[in-house]
XYZ file of C-alpha atoms in Angstrom:
636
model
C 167.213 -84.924 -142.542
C 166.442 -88.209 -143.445
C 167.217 -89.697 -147.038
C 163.533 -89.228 -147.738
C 161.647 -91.663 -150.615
C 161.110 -88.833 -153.443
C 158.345 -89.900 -155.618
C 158.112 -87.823 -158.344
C 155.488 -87.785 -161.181
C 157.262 -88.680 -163.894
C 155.360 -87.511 -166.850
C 157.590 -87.581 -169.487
C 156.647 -91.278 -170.215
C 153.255 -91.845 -170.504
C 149.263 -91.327 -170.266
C 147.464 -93.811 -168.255
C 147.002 -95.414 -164.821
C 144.789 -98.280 -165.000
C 144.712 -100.859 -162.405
C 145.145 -104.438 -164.710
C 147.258 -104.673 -167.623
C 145.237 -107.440 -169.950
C 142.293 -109.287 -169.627
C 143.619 -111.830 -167.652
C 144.492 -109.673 -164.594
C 142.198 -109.483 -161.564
C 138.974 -107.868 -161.476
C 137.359 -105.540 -159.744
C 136.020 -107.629 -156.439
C 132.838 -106.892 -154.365
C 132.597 -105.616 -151.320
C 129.903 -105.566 -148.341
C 127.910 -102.570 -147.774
C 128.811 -100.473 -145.278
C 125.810 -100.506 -142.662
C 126.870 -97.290 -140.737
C 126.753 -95.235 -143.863
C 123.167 -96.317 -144.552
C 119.902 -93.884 -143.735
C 117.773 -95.211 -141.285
C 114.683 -95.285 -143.600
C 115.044 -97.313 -147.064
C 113.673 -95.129 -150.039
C 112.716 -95.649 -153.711
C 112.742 -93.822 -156.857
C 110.578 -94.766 -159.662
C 109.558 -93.367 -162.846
C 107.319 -94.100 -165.305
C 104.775 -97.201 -165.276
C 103.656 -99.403 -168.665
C 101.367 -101.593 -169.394
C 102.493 -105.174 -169.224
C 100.531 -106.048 -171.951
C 101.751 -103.364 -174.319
C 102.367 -104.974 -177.767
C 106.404 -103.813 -178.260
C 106.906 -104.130 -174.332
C 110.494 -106.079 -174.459
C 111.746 -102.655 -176.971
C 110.130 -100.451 -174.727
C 111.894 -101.588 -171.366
C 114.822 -101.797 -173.277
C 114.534 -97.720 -174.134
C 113.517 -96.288 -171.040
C 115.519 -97.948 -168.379
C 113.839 -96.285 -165.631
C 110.305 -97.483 -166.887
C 108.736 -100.750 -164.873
C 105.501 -102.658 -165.814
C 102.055 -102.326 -163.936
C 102.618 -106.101 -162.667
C 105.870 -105.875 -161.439
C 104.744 -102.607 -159.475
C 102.573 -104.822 -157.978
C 104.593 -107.220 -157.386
C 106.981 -105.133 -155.367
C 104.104 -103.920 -153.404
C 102.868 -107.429 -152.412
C 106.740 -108.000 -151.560
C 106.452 -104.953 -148.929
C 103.691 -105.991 -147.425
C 104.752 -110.245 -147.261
C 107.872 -108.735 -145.813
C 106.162 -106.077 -143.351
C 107.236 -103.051 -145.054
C 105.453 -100.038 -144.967
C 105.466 -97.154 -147.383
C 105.096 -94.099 -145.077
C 104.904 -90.172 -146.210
C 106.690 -87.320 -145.956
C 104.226 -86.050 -143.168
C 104.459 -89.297 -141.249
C 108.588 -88.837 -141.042
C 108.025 -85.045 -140.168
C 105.993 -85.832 -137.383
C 108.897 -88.768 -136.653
C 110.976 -86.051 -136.747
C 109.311 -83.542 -134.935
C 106.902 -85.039 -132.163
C 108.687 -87.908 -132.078
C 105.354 -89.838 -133.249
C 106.603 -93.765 -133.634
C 106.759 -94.799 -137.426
C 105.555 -98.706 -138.525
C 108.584 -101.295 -137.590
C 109.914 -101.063 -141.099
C 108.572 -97.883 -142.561
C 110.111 -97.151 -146.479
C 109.540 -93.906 -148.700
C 108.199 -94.420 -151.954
C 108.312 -91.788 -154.835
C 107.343 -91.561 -158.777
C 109.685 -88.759 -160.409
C 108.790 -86.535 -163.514
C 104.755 -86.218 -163.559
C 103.972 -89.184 -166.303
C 99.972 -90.061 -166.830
C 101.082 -93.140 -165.397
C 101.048 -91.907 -162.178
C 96.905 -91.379 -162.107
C 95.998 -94.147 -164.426
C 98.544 -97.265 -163.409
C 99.948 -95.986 -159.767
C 96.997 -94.369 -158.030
C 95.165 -97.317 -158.310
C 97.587 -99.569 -156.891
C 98.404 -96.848 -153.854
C 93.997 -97.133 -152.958
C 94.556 -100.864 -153.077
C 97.193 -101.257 -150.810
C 96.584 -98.222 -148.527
C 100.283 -96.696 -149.616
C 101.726 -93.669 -149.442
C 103.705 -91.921 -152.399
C 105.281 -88.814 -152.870
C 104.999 -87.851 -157.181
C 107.967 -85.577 -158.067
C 106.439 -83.326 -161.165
C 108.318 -81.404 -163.879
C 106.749 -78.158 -163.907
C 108.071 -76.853 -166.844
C 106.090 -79.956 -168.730
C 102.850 -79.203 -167.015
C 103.576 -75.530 -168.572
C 103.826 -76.815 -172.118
C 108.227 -76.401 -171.800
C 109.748 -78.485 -173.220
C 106.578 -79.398 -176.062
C 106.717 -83.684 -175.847
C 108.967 -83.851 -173.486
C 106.617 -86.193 -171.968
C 103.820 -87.217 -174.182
C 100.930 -87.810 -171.537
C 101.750 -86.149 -168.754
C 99.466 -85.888 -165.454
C 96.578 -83.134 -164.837
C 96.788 -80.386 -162.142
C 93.087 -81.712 -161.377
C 93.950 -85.406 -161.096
C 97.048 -84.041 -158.940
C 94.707 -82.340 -156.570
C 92.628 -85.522 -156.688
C 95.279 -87.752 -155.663
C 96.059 -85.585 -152.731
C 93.102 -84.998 -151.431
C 92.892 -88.960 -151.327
C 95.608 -88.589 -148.244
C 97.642 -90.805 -149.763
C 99.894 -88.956 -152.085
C 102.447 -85.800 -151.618
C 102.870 -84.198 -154.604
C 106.537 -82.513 -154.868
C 108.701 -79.866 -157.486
C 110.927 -81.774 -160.150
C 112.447 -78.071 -160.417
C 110.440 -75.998 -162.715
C 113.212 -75.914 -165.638
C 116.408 -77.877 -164.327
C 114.983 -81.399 -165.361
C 117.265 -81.016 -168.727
C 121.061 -80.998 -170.482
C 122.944 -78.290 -171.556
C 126.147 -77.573 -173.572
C 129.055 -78.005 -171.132
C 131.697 -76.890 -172.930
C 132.611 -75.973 -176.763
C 132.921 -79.762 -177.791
C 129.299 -79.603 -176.860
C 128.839 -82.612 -174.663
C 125.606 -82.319 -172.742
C 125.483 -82.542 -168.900
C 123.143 -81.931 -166.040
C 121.806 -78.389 -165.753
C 121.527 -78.313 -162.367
C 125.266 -78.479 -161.088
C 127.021 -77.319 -163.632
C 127.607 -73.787 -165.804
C 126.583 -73.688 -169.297
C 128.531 -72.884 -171.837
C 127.132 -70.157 -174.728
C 128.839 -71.758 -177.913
C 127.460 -68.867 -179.792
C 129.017 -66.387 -177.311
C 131.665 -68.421 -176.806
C 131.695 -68.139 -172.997
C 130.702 -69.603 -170.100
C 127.960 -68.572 -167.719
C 129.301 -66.643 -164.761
C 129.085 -67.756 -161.133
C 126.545 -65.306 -160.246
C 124.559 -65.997 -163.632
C 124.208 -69.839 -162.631
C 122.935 -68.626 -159.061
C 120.726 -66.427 -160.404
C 119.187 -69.009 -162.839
C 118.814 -71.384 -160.136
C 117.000 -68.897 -157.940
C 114.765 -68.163 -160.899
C 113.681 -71.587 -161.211
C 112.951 -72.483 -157.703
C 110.441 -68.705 -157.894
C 108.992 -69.653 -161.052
C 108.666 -73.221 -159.576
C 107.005 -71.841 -156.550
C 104.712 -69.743 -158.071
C 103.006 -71.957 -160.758
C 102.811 -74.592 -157.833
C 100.576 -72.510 -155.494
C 98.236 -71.275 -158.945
C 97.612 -75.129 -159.570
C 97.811 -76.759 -155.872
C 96.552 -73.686 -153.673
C 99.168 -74.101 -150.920
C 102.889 -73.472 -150.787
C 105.118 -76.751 -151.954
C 106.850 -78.351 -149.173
C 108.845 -81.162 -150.951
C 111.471 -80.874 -153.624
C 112.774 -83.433 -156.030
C 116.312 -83.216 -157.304
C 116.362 -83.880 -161.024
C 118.979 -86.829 -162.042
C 119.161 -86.429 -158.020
C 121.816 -84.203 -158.576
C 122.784 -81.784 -155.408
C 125.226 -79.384 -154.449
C 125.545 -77.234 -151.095
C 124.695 -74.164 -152.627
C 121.250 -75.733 -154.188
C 120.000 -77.034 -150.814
C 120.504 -73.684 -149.461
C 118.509 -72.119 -151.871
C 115.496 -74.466 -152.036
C 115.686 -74.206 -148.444
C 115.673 -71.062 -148.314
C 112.452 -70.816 -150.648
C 110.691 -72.557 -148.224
C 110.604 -76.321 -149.294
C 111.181 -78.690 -145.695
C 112.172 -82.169 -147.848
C 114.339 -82.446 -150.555
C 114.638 -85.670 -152.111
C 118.090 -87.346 -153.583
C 119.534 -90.367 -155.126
C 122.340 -92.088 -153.915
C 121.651 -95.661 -152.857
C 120.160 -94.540 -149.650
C 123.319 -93.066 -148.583
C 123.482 -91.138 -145.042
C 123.180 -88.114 -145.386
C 124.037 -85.402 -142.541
C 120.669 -83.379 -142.926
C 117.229 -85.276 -141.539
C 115.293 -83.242 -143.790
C 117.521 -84.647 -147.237
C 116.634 -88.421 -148.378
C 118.482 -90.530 -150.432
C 116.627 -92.823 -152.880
C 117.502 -96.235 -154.895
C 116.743 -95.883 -158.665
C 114.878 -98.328 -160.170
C 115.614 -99.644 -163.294
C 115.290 -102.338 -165.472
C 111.815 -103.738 -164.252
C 113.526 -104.631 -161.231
C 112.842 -108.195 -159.386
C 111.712 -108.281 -155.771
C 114.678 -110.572 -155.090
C 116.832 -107.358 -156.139
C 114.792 -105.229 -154.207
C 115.138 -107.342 -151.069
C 118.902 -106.790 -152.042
C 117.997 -103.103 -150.901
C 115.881 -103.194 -147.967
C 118.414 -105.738 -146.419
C 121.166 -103.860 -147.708
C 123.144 -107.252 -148.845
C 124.058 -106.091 -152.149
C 127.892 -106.039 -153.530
C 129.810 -102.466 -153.979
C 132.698 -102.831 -156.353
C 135.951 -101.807 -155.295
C 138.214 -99.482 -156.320
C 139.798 -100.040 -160.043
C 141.531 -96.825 -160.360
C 143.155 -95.805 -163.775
C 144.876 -92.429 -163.869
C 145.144 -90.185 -167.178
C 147.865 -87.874 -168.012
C 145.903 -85.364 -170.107
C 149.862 -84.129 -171.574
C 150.148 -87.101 -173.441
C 146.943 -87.315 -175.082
C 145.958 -84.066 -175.843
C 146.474 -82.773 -179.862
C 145.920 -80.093 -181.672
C 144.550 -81.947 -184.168
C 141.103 -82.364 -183.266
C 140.516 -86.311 -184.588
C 143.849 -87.303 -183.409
C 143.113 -86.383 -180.245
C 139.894 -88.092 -180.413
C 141.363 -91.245 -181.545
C 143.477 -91.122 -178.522
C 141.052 -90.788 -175.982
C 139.201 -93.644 -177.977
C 142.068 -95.765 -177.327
C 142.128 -94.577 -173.882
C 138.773 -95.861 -173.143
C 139.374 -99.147 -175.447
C 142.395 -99.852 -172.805
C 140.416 -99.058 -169.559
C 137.017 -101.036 -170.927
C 139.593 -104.373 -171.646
C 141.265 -103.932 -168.213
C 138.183 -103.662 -166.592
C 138.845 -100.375 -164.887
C 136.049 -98.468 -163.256
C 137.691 -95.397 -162.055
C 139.735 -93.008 -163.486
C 141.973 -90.032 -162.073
C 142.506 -87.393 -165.036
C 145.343 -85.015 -165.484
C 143.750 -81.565 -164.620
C 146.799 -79.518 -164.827
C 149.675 -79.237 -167.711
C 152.902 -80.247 -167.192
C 155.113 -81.685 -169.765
C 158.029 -81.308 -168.627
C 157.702 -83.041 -165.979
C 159.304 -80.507 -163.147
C 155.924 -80.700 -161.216
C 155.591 -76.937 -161.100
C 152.191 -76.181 -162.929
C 152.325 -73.283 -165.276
C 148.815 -74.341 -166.864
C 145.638 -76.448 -166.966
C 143.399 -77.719 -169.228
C 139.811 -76.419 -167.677
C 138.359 -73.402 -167.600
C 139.553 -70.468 -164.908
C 140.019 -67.115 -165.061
C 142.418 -67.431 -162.331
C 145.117 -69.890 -164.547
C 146.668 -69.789 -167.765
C 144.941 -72.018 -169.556
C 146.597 -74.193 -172.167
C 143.282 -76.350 -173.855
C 140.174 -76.192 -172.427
C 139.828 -79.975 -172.662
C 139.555 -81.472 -169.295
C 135.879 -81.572 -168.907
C 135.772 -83.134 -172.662
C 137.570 -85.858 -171.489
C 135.993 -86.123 -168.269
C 132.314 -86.307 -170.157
C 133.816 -88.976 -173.028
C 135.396 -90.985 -169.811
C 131.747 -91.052 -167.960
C 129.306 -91.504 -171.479
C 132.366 -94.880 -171.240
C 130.912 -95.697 -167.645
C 133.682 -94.470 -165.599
C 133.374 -92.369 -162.475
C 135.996 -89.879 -163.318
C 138.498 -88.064 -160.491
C 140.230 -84.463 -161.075
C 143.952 -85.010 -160.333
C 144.987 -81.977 -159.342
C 147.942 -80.514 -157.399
C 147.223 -77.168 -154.700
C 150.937 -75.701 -153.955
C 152.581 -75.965 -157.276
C 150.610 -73.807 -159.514
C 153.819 -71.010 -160.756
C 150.739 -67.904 -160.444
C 150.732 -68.335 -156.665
C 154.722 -68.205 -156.304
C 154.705 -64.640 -158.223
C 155.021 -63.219 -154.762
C 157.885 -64.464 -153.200
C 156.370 -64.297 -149.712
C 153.869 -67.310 -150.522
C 157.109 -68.967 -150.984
C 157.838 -72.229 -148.725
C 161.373 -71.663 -147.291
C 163.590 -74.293 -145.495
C 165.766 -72.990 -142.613
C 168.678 -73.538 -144.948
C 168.564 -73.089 -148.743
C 170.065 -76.535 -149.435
C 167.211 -78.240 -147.365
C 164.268 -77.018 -149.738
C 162.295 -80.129 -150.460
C 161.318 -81.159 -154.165
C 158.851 -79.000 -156.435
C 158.597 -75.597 -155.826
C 155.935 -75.175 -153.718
C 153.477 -72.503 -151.633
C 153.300 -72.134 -148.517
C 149.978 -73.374 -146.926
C 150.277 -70.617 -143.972
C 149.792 -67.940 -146.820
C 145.979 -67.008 -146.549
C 146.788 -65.772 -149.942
C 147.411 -69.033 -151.487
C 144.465 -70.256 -149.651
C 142.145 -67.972 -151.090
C 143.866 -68.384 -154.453
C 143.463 -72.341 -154.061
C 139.593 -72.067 -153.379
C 138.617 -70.380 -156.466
C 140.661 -73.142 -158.530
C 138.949 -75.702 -157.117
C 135.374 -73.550 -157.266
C 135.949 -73.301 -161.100
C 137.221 -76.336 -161.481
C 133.777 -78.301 -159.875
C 131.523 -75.789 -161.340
C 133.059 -76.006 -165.121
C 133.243 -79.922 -164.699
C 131.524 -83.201 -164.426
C 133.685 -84.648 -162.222
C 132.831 -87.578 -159.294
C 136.017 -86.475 -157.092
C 138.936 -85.050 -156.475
C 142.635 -86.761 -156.351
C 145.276 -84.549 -154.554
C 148.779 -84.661 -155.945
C 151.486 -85.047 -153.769
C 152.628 -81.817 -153.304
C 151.029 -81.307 -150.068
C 153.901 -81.747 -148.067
C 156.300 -80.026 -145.872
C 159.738 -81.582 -144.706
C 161.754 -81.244 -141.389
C 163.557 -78.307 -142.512
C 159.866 -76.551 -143.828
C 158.417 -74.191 -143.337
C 160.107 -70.909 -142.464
C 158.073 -68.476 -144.253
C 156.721 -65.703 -143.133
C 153.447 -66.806 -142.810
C 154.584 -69.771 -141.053
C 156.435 -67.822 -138.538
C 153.655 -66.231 -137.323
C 151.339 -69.119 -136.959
C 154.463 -70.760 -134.693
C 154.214 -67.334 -132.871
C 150.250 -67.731 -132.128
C 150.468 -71.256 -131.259
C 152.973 -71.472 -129.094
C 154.351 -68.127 -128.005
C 157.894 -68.383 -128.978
C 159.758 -67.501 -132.607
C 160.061 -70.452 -134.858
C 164.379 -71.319 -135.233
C 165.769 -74.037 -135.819
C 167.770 -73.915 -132.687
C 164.265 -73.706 -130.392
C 163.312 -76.926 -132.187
C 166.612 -78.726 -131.634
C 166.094 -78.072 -128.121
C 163.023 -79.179 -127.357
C 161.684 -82.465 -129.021
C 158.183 -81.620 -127.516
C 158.017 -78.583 -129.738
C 159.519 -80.378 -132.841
C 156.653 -82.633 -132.474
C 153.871 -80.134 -131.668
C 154.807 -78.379 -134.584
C 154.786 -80.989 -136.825
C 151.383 -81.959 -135.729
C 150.531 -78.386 -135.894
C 152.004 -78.023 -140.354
C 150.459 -81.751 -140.884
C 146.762 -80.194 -139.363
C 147.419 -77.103 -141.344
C 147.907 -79.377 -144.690
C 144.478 -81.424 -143.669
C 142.400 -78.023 -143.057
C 143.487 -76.754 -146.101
C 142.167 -80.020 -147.747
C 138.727 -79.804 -145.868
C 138.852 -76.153 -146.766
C 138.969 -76.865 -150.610
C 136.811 -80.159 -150.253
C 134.296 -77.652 -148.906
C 134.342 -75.370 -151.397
C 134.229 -78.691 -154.190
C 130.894 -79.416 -152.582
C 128.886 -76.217 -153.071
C 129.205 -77.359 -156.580
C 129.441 -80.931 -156.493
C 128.002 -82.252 -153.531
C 128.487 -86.326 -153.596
C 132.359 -85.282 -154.452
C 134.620 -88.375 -153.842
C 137.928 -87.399 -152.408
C 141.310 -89.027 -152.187
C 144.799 -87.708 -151.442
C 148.226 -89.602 -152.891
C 150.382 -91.026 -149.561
C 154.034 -92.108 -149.747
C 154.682 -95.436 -148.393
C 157.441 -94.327 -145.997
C 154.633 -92.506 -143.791
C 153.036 -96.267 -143.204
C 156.020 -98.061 -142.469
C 157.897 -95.981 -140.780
C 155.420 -93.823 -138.887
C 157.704 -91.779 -137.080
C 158.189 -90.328 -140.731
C 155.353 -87.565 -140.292
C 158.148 -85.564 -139.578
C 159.841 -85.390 -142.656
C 156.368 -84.956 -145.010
C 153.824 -83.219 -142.647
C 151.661 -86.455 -143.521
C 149.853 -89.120 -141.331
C 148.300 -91.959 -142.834
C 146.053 -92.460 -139.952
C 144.678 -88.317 -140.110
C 144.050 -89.675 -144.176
C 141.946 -92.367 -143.052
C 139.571 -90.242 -141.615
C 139.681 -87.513 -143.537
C 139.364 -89.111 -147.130
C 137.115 -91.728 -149.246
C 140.390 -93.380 -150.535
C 143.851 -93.181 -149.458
C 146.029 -93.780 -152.667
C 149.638 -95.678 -151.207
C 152.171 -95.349 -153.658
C 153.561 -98.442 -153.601
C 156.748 -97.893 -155.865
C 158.759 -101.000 -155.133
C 161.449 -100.314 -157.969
C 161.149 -96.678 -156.964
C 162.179 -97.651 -153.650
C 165.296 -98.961 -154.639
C 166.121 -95.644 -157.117
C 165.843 -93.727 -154.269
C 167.864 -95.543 -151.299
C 171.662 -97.594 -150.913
C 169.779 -100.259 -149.006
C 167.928 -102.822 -151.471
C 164.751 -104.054 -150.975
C 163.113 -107.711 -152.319
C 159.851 -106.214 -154.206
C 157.826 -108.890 -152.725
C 158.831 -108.783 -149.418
C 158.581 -104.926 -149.566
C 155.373 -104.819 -150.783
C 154.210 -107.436 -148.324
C 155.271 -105.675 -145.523
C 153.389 -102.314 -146.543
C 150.233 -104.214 -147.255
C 150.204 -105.427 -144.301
C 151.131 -102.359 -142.430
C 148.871 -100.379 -144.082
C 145.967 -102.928 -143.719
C 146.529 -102.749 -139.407
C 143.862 -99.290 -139.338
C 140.418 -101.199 -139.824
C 139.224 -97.919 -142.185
C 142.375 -98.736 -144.602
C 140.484 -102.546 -145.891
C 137.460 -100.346 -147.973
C 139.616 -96.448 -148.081
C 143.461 -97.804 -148.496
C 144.071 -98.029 -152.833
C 147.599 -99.702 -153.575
C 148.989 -98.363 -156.686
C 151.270 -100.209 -158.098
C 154.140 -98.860 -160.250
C 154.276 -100.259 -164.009
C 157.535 -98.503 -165.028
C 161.107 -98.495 -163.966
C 162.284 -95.258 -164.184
C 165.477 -96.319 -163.467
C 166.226 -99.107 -165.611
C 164.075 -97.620 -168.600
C 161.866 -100.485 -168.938
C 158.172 -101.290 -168.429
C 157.786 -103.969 -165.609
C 156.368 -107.642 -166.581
C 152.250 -108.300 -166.610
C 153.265 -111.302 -164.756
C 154.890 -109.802 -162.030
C 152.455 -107.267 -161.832
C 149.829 -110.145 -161.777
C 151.772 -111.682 -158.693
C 151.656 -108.292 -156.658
C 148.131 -107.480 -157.331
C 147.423 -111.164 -156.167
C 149.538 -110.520 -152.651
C 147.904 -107.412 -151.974
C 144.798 -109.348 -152.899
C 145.773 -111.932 -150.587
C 146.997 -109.682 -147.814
C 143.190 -108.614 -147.768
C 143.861 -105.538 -149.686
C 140.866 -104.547 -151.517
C 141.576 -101.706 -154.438
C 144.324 -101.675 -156.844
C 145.337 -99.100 -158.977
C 148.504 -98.828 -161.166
C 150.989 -96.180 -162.359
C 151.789 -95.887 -165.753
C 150.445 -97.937 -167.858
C 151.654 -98.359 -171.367
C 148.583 -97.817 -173.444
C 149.727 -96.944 -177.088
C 152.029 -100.154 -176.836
C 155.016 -98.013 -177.490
């Protein structure tokens, strides 16, 4: 076998990957939107409407984001019609849909969330005026007197009924009771009710799997019910509060009979005609901002990735560890980091074999239940926050030593100790992880570790044997694959699918809890610039592509050196990777260059102006997110 680059996570050093070490280091660029991921009809979300006159309206904006002024409603409906929009309803897009009834030339969806007064008194009006269609998303629980004040002046049943009767407004369920926070977790931060379990802090547990189904079920009956008493017909449109989803939620409201369920998103495609994605509107947004939408010409930051090693923070001393995750965010806000990728799992020793995490399972030893405290104090910072996590490590999966990866000779075992993906076993044991670990957490995605590998001499477990006996007829020896380089190859192709469906098995699973999860998978550099390399790691950069949001490259330049006689110039190395890795046209928005900030091999952290340079030549090379690992954020 080939000397093969061993990048280990070396966690004995230190907490953070951030992309920029000071203020002076690049940015987080824009980039263009990506047309092909767009919906094909442009749709709005607004909230509550003021009076433009209203004596304190500067404070008022300034509290309630989501809140625009009567005149700049109007203004944005003047802008549709200069601009030959038209606001269309739900009705209008079935019968699109269905019949196959031609919609205006530039038809848009319009929609007023929650159920304020505002929508009889200040957006009715303005609908008759202009001959527009709505669709009014309305708390139910508030038109039921729950939660008292949750919304002083709320609308009427019978101005409801009015306003539909008028033709030109579709009146939708805001959920009955899921339009709030609960406790997430015994630090009792607050998170959407919808997506995520509670947590009983006078129990001391959280809610089960089958309690959160049953609670959502119960809302969408209650929901149902109080509907038809007020309205007279069944609801046929849904409203996702905080347009939070999962799989297992669109199922259900499906399933109760609602056609239309409306999101947020930034009018992201979505694989379901009868789910729409809306733009928020906030901040008494200008028309020149919403032409920014209907043309789809605004910016999307890149990729700033910082990446948390929760074994370094973490203290049993409550305020100490609060004062480190305060420095933690101090560090990411100056270094203007966007993203972060948190430690899920416990390992401080740094072998790589997991023998505990720090969220909540009953299938895992768990050594804090921390994770999703961080997770909620990194996203209260503004961060969208990943769950690094490995899948064949975990030491509860290797109790039976048939899960077991095994090399054709014992000296040819790859690094960590690791399951075998084959096992359906470890598969099954993998899924409920990942189920607790998106149900129990606020997370935006999911970073896979690089333990999802298998070398040249991998796998000959059991399990493995036998899929090499389905596929292709024959027992799986090393001497059959000496003897046939066809086979070597198929079977390659066939362990680096096998690592990829397990992926899409788990990112499945992540999604009937969290259903815009981001994913991205770690990638050593040898499998870009030396292709042929799939061999030796079960890996293809080009399968990552199109499987992943982001492709993390581990672009270890000092690394590369510890681990091989032949020296390499950094900046020629890292050069030569960029621009490798840069040839697949999905790799400019999905490929993420981390850099390496410490020499493991030398001891010493490496300069902020040579890490400076590099991000500037990957810049340069057209590379378009950065990310860096470690970073040394206590200064010591």
């Amino acid at each position: 076998m080939k000397n093969i680059l061993k990048y280990l996570f070396i966690n004995c050093f230190i907490v953070i990957t951030i992309l920029s070490i000071y203020n002076n280091l690049i940015e987080a660029k824009s980039k263009e939107v990506d047309l092909s991921n767009k919906q094909e009809i442009v749709s709005f979300c607004y909230h509550n409407v003021v009076d433009s006159n209203e004596k304190n309206l500067k404070d008022l904006l300034k509290k309630d984001i989501y809140a625009i002024t009567d005149k700049q409603l109007e203004n944005h409906f003047k802008f549709f019609k200069e601009k030959g929009y038209t606001p269309i309803s739900i009705k209008q897009y079935q019968d699109y849909l269905e019949k196959g009834i031609k919609l205006p030339e530039k038809p848009i969806l319009i929609s007023f969330d929650d159920g304020h007064e505002s929508m009889y008194t200040k957006v009715y009006p303005l609908l008759k005026k202009y001959n527009y269609h709505a669709v009014f998303g309305i708390i139910l629980s508030n038109m039921d007197g729950i939660p008292e004040n949750s919304i002083k002046k709320m609308v009427t049943w019978e101005q409801l009924q009015e306003m539909k009767a008028s033709g030109l407004v579709e009146v939708g369920v805001h959920s009955y009771d899921l339009h709030e926070y609960i406790i997430a977790n015994s630090y009792r931060d607050i998170t959407q009710k919808a997506i995520n379990g509670i947590y009983e802090p006078n129990q001391k547990r959280y809610e089960t799997e089958a309690e959160y189904k049953e609670r959502i079920r119960t809302d969408l009956i209650n929901g149902k019910e109080l509907f038809y008493q007020h309205m007279g017909y069944e609801p046929q449109i849904f409203v996702w509060p905080f347009g939070e989803y999962n799989e297992f939620l669109i199922d259900e409201t499906k399933q109760a009979g609602y056609k239309y369920q409306l999101l947020l998103g930034n009018d992201k495609k979505v694989n379901d005609n009868s789910l729409l994605s809306r733009y928020i509107i906030t901040n008494n947004l200008s028309t020149s901002d919403i032409l920014k939408y209907l043309e789809h010409t605004y910016k999307v930051n890149n990729i700033v990735a910082g990446q948390i090693d929760i074994d370094m923070i973490y203290d049993e001393l409550p305020e100490k560890f609060e004062r480190n995750i305060d420095d933690v965010i101090n560090k990411l806000h100056d270094m203007n980091a966007n993203t972060v990728f948190v430690q899920a799992f416990a390992d401080e020793d740094g072998d790589g074999n997991v023998d505990e995490v720090y969220f909540h399972t009953n299938n895992l030893k768990v050594k804090a239940d921390v994770f999703n405290h961080v997770v909620n104090r990194l996203k209260n910072a503004g961060f969208k926050v990943y769950a690094w996590i490995p899948i064949l490590t975990y030491s509860q999966m290797t109790q039976n030593p048939d899960n077991l990866i095994v090399a054709s000779e014992p000296d040819k075992i790859g690094w960590y100790k690791r399951v075998t993906p084959f096992s359906p076993e470890v598969r099954a044991m993998a899924k409920d992880i990942v189920k607790d670990l998106t149900m129990y957490s606020s997370i935006d995605g999911i970073l896979f570790q690089d333990d999802l590998y298998m070398n040249d001499f991998e796998d000959f477990s059991i399990y493995a044997k036998e899929a090499f006996r389905n596929e292709f007829n024959q027992e799986l020896t090393m001497e059959n694959l000496n003897n046939d380089a066809d086979l070597r190859n198929k079977w390659t192709k066939l362990k680096t699918k096998t690592l990829n469906d397990f992926t899409l098995e788990l990112i499945n699973v992540a999604k009937e809890y969290k259903g815009e999860i981001q994913t991205a998978r770690n990638i050593y550099p040898t499998l870009i610039t030396e292709p042929e390399s799939e061999e030796w790691f079960a890996q293809n950069y080009n399968d990552f592509l199109s499987i992943y949001d982001y492709v993390v490259i581990m672009a270890y330049p000092e690394m590369e050196n510890a681990e091989n006689e032949k020296q390499v110039e950094p900046k020629e190395w890292l050069e030569h990777l960029v621009t490798m890795a840069l040839e697949n046209p999905q790799a400019k928005t999905k490929a993420i260059f981390k850099l390496q900030g410490y020499d493991w091999d030398k001891n010493i952290w490496i300069k902020d102006t040579e890490q400076i340079s590099r991000q500037k030549l990957i810049r340069s090379k057209g590379g378009l997110n950065l990310a860096q690992y470690p970073v040394n954020v206590f200064d010591n």
